[in-house]
Coordinates of C-alpha atoms and ligand atoms in Angstrom, one line a residue:
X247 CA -163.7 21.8 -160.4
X248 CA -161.2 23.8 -158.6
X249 CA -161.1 21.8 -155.7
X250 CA -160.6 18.5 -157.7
X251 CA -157.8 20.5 -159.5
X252 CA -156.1 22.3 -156.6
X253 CA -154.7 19.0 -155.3
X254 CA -151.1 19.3 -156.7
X255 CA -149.1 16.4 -157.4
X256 CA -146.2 17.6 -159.2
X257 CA -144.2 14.6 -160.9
X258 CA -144.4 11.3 -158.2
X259 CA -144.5 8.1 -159.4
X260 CA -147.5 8.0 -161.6
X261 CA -145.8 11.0 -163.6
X262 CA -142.2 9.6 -163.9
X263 CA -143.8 7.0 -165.5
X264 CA -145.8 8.9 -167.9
X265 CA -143.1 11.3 -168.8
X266 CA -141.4 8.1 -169.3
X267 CA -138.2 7.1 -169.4
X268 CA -136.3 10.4 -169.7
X269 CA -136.2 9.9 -166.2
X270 CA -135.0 6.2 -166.1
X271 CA -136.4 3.1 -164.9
X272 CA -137.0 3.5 -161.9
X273 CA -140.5 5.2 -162.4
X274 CA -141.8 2.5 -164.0
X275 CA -140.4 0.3 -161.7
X276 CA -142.6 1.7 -159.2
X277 CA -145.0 1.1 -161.2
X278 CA -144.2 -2.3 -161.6
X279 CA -144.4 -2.4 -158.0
X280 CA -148.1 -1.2 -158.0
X281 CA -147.4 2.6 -157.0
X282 CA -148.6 3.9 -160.3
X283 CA -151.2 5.8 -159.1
X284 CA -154.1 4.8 -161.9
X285 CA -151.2 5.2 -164.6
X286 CA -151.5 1.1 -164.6
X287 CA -150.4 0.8 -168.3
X288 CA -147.6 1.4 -168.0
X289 CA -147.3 -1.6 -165.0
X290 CA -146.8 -4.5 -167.7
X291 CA -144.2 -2.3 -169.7
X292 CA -141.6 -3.0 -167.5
X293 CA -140.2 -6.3 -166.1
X294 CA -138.5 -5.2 -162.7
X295 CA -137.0 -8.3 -161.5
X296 CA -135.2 -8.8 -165.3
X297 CA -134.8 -5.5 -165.0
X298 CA -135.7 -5.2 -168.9
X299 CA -138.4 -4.0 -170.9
X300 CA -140.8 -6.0 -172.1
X301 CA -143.9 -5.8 -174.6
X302 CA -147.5 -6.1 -172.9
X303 CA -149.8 -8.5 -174.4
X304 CA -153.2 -6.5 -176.0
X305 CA -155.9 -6.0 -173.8
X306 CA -158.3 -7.8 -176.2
X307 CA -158.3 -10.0 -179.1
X308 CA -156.8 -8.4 -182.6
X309 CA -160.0 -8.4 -184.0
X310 CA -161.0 -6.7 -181.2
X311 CA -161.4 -3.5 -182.3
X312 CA -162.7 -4.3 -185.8
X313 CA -164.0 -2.6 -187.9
X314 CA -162.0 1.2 -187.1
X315 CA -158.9 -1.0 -186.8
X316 CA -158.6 -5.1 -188.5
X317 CA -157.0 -7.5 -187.1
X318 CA -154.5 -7.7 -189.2
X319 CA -152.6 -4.6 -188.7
X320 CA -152.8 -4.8 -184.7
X321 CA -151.6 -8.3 -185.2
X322 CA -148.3 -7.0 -186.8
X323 CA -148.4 -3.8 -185.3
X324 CA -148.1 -5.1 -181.8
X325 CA -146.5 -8.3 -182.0
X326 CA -143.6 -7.5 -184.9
X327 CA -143.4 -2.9 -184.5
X328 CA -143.8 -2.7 -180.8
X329 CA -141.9 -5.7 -180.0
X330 CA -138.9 -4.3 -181.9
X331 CA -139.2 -0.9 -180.2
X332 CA -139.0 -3.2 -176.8
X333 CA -136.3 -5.5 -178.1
X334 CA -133.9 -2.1 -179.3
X335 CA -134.3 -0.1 -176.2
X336 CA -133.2 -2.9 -173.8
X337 CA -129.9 -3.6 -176.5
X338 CA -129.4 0.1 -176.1
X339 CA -129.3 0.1 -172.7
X340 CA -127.3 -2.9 -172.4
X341 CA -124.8 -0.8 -174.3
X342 CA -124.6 2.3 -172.3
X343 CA -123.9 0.2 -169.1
X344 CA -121.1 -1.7 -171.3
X345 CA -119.8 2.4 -171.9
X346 CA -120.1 3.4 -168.2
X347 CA -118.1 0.2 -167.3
X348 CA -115.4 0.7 -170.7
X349 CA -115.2 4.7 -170.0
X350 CA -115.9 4.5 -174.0
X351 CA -118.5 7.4 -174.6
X352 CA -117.8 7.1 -178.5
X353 CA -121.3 6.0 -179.2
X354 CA -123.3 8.1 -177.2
X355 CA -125.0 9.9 -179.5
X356 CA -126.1 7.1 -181.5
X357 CA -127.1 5.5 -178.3
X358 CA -128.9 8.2 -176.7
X359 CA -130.8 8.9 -179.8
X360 CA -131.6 5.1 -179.6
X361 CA -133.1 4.9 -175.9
X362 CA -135.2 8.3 -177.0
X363 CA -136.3 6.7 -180.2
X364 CA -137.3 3.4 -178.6
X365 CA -138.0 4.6 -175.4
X366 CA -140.9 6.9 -176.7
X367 CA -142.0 4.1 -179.1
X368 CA -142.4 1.4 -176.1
X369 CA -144.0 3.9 -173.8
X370 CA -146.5 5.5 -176.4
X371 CA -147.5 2.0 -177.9
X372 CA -148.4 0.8 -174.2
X373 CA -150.6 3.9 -174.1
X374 CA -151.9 3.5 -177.2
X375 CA -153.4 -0.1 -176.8
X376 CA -155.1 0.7 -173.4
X377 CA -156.7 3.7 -174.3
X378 CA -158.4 2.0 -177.0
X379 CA -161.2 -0.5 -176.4
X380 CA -164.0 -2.6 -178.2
X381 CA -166.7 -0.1 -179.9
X382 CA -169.2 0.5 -177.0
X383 CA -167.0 -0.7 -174.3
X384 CA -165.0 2.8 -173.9
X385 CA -167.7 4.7 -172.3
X386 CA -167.7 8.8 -173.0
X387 CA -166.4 11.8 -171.2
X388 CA -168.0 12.2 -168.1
X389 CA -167.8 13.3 -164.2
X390 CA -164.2 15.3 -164.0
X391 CA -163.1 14.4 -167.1
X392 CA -165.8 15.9 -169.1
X393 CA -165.6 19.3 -167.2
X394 CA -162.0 19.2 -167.7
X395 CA -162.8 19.0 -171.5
X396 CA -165.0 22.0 -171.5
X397 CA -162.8 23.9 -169.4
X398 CA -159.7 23.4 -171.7
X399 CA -161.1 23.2 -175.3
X400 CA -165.0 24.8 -174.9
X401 CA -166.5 21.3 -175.3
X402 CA -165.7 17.9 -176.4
X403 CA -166.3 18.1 -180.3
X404 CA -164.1 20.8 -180.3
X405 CA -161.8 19.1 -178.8
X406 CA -161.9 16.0 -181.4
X407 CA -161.6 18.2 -183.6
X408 CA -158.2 19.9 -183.0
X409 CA -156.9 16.5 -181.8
X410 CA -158.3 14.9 -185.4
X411 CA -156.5 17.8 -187.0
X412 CA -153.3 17.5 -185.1
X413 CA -153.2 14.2 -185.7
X414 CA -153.8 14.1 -189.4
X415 CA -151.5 16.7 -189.9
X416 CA -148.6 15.2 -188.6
X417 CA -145.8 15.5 -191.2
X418 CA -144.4 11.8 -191.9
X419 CA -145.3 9.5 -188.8
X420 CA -146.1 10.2 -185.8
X421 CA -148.5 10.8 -183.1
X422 CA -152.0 12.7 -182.0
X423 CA -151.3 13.4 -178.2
X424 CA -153.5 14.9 -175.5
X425 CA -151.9 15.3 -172.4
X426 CA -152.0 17.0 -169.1
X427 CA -149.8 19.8 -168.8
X428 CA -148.2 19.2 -165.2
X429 CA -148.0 23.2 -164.4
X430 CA -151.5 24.5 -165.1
X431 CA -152.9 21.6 -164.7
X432 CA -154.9 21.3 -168.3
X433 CA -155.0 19.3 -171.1
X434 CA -153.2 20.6 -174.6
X435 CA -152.9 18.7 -178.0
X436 CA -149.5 18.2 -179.1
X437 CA -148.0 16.9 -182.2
X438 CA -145.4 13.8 -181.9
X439 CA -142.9 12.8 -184.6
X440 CA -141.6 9.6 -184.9
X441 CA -141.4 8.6 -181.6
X442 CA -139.8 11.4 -179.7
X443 CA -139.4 14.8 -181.7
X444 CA -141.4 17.9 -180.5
X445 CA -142.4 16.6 -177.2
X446 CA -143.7 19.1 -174.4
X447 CA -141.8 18.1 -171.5
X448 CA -144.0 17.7 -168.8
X449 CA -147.2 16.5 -170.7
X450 CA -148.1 13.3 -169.4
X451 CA -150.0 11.8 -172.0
X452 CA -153.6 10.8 -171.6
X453 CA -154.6 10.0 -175.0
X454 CA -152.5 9.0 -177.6
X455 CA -153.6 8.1 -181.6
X456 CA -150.5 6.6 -183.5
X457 CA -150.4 7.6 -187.1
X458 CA -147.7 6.2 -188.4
X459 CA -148.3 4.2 -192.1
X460 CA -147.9 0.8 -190.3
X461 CA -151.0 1.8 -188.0
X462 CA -153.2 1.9 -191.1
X463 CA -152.0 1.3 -194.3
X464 CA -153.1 -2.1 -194.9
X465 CA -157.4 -1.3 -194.2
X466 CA -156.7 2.4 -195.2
X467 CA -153.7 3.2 -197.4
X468 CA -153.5 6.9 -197.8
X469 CA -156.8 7.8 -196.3
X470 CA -155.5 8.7 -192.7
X471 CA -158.4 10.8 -191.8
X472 CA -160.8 8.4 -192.5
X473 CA -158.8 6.2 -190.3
X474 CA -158.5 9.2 -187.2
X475 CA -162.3 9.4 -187.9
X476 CA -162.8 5.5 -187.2
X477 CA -160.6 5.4 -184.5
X478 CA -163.0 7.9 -182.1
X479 CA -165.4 4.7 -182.0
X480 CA -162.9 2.6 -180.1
X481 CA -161.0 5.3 -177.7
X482 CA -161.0 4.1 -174.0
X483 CA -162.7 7.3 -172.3
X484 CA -162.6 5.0 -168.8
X485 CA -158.5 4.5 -169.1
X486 CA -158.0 8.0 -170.3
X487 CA -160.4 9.4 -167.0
X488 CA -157.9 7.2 -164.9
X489 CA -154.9 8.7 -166.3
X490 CA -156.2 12.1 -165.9
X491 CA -157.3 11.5 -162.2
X492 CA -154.0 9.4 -161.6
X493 CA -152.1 13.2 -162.4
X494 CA -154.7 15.8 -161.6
X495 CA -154.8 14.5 -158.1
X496 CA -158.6 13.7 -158.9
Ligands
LIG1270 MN1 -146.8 2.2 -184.2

């Protein structure tokens, strides 16, 4: 295990990107350009020659992942709340560059807020849709993955379990992240709020389980755990190996 670990690569490309956009465009430009180093997700979540944002089509169909999540909800949840995330990042951006060339900082706190907001929406909904897959199709822990598990939460129920109790306990909406934590090199469960607040910086999500209202209401209304439960059937163990590998250096 230690020798698959002891390969450091401290924040390239592949990071940049997953760390997102706190440090620009430029990392997912890279990985636009193909050096994303198994982070490919995030590839189609920026347009480099536009040099704009754009909003990924879904992997699969929206029934897709029926029944843990209908089609319904992916169907608005993708094309209407993710494309809007897309759409207000790139307007916020626009408007920054109109400030640098204006000298005219007087909205930069409503802008920067903005880029965070949207930023972390874009990147964690692109996440979020490739490390899900049809029931059946995800595979399960196994190999590195499945030792890094054990290593970092004693084994991979006990894992579920904190994530399905981080997630659920999320106060308003939010997010259940597991991510690598680029120091020690192990995975921790962390807590998102709305789209940015009480981020780790330097997790590079692996995992990510968005529970805010719009990602369940309709098929679940208040019953959130029953929808955290579903969604274990449909997680994407084969992306979230990648991602893992793509930062462990595995
Ligand atoms: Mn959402």
């Amino acid at each position: 295990m230690d020798s698959i670990l002891n390969r450091r690569e401290m924040i390239g490309a592949a990071g940049a990107a997953a760390v997102g956009l706190a440090l620009g465009p430029t990392g997912l430009a890279q990985a636009a350009e193909g050096a994303s180093g198994g982070y490919d997700a995030l590839a189609g979540a920026y347009d480099a020659k536009a040099g704009e944002y754009v909003l990924p089509p879904l992997p699969y169909a929206y029934d897709a992942l029926e029944p843990s999540i209908d089609a319904q909800t992916m169907q608005i949840h993708h094309d209407k709340h993710h494309a809007g995330y897309v759409k207000k990042l790139n307007a916020a951006l626009a408007k920054l560059a109109e400030a640098r060339k204006s000298g005219d900082f007087a909205a930069i706190q409503a802008l920067s807020r903005a880029v965070s907001f949207n930023g972390g929406g874009h990147t964690l909904h692109t996440l979020f849709w490739t490390n899900m897959a049809p029931k059946g199709k995800g595979g399960e822990p196994e190999g590195a993955l499945l030792e890094m598990i054990n290593r970092d939460f004693g084994s991979v129920d006990a894992m579920k379990a904190q994530f399905s109790a981080a997630a659920g306990a999320v106060e308003g909406s939010g997010w259940g992240i597991c991510g690598l934590e680029m120091a020690a090199k192990k995975l921790i469960i962390i807590q998102g709020e709305n789209q940015q607040k009480l981020t780790t910086w330097g997790v590079a999500p692996v995992l990510v389980l968005d529970v805010w209202e719009h990602a369940y209401y309709l098929k679940y209304q208040n019953r959130r755990a029953d929808y955290v439960k579903a969604w274990w059937d449909v997680v994407n163990w084969k992306e979230v190996a990648k991602r893992v590998g793509a930062h462990a250096g595995m």
